[in-house]
């Protein structure tokens, strides 16, 4: 159990460092993505073990529903995996003990949409417009959960660099849904 916790902590620290480096690269216009044809479930598979370990260590249940027959996307697999990791990690952190974090994906016109849904503490509506600003953390999140305030900023930067969009919906005390899109490969090939 101690080793599992150490692994989770070191992975989280690595995520923080990567976020800081990528935010700096994005700000200087040096964030480079190498888009290739990818399957969304393969991108998720690269991070799933780490995410499952984080969820179980925090007493959360992580469930993924990513159909294998989705269209392929034009994506940098490492960067897209980083977006998923950040969003799943946030959902785990802001969920309640024993809570469910659900990752799902579906095809929409021109894109595949990936959503991360939790039934955790949620956020008030007035917080949502600022979520993707660098270093923004609501007063409630600063009080209850450690973080840097750049995870969502870099998620938006990566998703925008792919030509996709990222959105957040939330109801306080009921949970949050973060969704982002990646372009279908055939539409940009």
Coordinates of C-alpha atoms in Angstrom, one line a residue:
X1 CA 0.0 0.0 0.0
X2 CA 2.9 2.4 0.8
X3 CA 4.5 1.7 -2.6
X4 CA 1.2 2.3 -4.4
X5 CA 0.8 5.6 -2.6
X6 CA 4.4 6.5 -3.5
X7 CA 3.8 5.7 -7.1
X8 CA 0.6 7.8 -7.2
X9 CA 2.4 10.7 -5.5
X10 CA 5.4 10.6 -7.9
X11 CA 3.0 10.4 -10.9
X12 CA 1.1 13.4 -9.6
X13 CA 4.4 15.3 -9.2
X14 CA 5.4 14.4 -12.7
X15 CA 2.0 15.7 -14.0
X16 CA 2.6 19.0 -12.2
X17 CA 6.0 19.4 -13.7
X18 CA 4.8 18.5 -17.2
X19 CA 1.9 21.1 -16.8
X20 CA 4.4 23.8 -15.8
X21 CA 6.7 23.0 -18.7
X22 CA 3.9 22.8 -21.2
X23 CA 2.3 26.0 -20.0
X24 CA 5.6 27.7 -20.5
X25 CA 6.0 26.2 -24.0
X26 CA 2.5 27.3 -25.0
X27 CA 3.0 30.8 -23.7
X28 CA 6.2 31.1 -25.8
X29 CA 4.4 29.5 -28.8
X30 CA 6.8 26.5 -28.6
X31 CA 4.2 23.8 -27.8
X32 CA 4.8 21.3 -30.6
X33 CA 2.2 18.6 -31.4
X34 CA 2.8 15.7 -33.7
X35 CA -0.7 14.7 -35.0
X36 CA -1.1 11.2 -36.1
X37 CA -4.1 8.9 -36.7
X38 CA -5.1 7.6 -33.3
X39 CA -7.9 5.6 -31.7
X40 CA -9.3 7.2 -28.5
X41 CA -9.4 4.0 -26.6
X42 CA -5.6 3.5 -27.3
X43 CA -4.9 6.9 -26.0
X44 CA -6.9 6.1 -22.8
X45 CA -5.2 2.7 -22.5
X46 CA -1.8 4.4 -22.2
X47 CA -2.9 6.2 -19.0
X48 CA -5.6 3.9 -17.6
X49 CA -3.3 1.9 -15.2
X50 CA -2.0 5.1 -13.6
X51 CA -5.6 6.6 -13.4
X52 CA -7.0 3.4 -11.9
X53 CA -4.3 3.5 -9.3
X54 CA -4.9 7.1 -8.5
X55 CA -8.7 6.5 -8.2
X56 CA -8.3 3.4 -5.9
X57 CA -5.8 5.2 -3.7
X58 CA -8.3 8.0 -3.2
X59 CA -11.2 5.7 -2.7
X60 CA -12.9 6.4 -6.0
X61 CA -14.3 4.2 -8.7
X62 CA -13.1 4.9 -12.3
X63 CA -15.2 3.5 -15.2
X64 CA -14.4 4.1 -18.8
X65 CA -16.9 3.6 -21.7
X66 CA -14.9 4.3 -24.8
X67 CA -16.2 2.2 -27.8
X68 CA -13.5 0.7 -30.0
X69 CA -15.4 1.4 -33.2
X70 CA -15.2 5.2 -32.8
X71 CA -13.7 7.0 -35.8
X72 CA -9.9 7.6 -35.5
X73 CA -8.8 11.1 -34.5
X74 CA -6.0 13.4 -35.5
X75 CA -4.1 13.7 -32.3
X76 CA -0.8 13.8 -30.5
X77 CA -1.3 10.8 -28.3
X78 CA 0.9 12.0 -25.5
X79 CA -0.7 15.4 -25.3
X80 CA -4.2 14.1 -25.6
X81 CA -3.4 11.6 -22.8
X82 CA -2.2 14.5 -20.7
X83 CA -5.5 16.2 -21.2
X84 CA -7.4 13.1 -20.1
X85 CA -5.0 12.6 -17.2
X86 CA -5.5 16.2 -15.9
X87 CA -9.3 16.0 -16.2
X88 CA -9.6 12.6 -14.7
X89 CA -7.2 13.6 -11.8
X90 CA -9.4 16.6 -11.1
X91 CA -12.5 14.5 -11.1
X92 CA -10.9 12.2 -8.6
X93 CA -9.7 15.0 -6.4
X94 CA -13.1 16.8 -6.4
X95 CA -15.2 13.6 -5.9
X96 CA -16.5 12.3 -2.7
X97 CA -15.2 9.2 -0.9
X98 CA -16.5 6.2 -2.9
X99 CA -17.6 8.4 -5.8
X100 CA -17.8 7.4 -9.4
X101 CA -15.7 9.0 -12.1
X102 CA -17.0 8.1 -15.6
X103 CA -15.0 8.6 -18.8
X104 CA -17.0 8.3 -22.0
X105 CA -16.5 9.1 -25.7
X106 CA -18.8 9.5 -28.6
X107 CA -18.7 10.6 -32.2
X108 CA -20.3 14.0 -33.1
X109 CA -20.1 15.7 -36.5
X110 CA -16.4 16.1 -37.4
X111 CA -15.1 15.2 -33.9
X112 CA -14.9 12.6 -31.2
X113 CA -16.0 14.1 -27.9
X114 CA -14.5 12.8 -24.7
X115 CA -16.3 13.5 -21.4
X116 CA -15.2 13.1 -17.8
X117 CA -18.1 13.1 -15.4
X118 CA -18.1 13.1 -11.6
X119 CA -20.8 13.4 -9.0
X120 CA -18.5 15.3 -6.6
X121 CA -18.6 18.7 -5.0
X122 CA -19.3 20.6 -8.2
X123 CA -18.8 24.3 -8.7
X124 CA -21.0 27.4 -8.6
X125 CA -22.0 28.9 -12.0
X126 CA -20.0 32.1 -11.4
X127 CA -16.7 30.0 -11.3
X128 CA -17.1 28.4 -14.7
X129 CA -16.1 31.4 -17.0
X130 CA -12.6 31.6 -15.3
X131 CA -11.8 27.9 -15.1
X132 CA -9.4 27.8 -18.0
X133 CA -7.4 30.9 -17.1
X134 CA -3.8 30.3 -16.0
X135 CA -3.4 30.1 -12.2
X136 CA -7.1 30.4 -11.5
X137 CA -8.4 28.5 -8.5
X138 CA -11.7 29.2 -6.8
X139 CA -11.6 30.0 -3.1
X140 CA -13.2 26.6 -2.4
X141 CA -10.7 24.6 -4.3
X142 CA -7.8 26.5 -2.7
X143 CA -9.1 25.6 0.7
X144 CA -9.8 21.9 0.1
X145 CA -7.5 20.5 -2.7
X146 CA -3.8 21.1 -3.5
X147 CA -3.0 22.2 -7.0
X148 CA -1.2 24.7 -9.2
X149 CA -4.1 26.3 -11.2
X150 CA -2.5 25.5 -14.6
X151 CA -3.9 22.1 -15.3
X152 CA -7.1 23.3 -17.0
X153 CA -5.2 26.1 -18.8
X154 CA -2.8 23.6 -20.4
X155 CA -5.8 21.3 -21.2
X156 CA -7.4 24.2 -23.2
X157 CA -4.1 25.0 -24.9
X158 CA -3.6 21.4 -26.0
X159 CA -7.2 20.9 -27.1
X160 CA -7.2 24.3 -29.0
X161 CA -3.9 23.3 -30.7
X162 CA -5.6 20.2 -32.0
X163 CA -8.5 22.3 -33.4
X164 CA -10.9 21.1 -30.7
X165 CA -12.9 22.7 -27.9
X166 CA -13.1 22.1 -24.2
X167 CA -16.1 22.9 -22.0
X168 CA -17.2 22.5 -18.4
X169 CA -20.7 22.1 -16.9
X170 CA -21.2 21.9 -13.2
X171 CA -23.8 22.1 -10.5
X172 CA -22.6 22.8 -7.0
X173 CA -22.8 19.8 -4.7
X174 CA -23.9 17.6 -7.6
X175 CA -20.8 17.2 -9.8
X176 CA -19.1 18.3 -12.9
X177 CA -18.7 17.3 -16.5
X178 CA -15.6 18.3 -18.5
X179 CA -15.8 17.5 -22.3
X180 CA -13.3 18.1 -25.0
X181 CA -13.2 17.3 -28.7
X182 CA -10.6 16.0 -31.1
X183 CA -11.0 16.2 -34.9
X184 CA -11.9 13.0 -36.7
X185 CA -8.8 12.0 -38.7
X186 CA -10.6 11.8 -42.1
X187 CA -11.8 15.4 -41.8
X188 CA -8.3 16.8 -41.5
X189 CA -6.1 14.1 -43.3

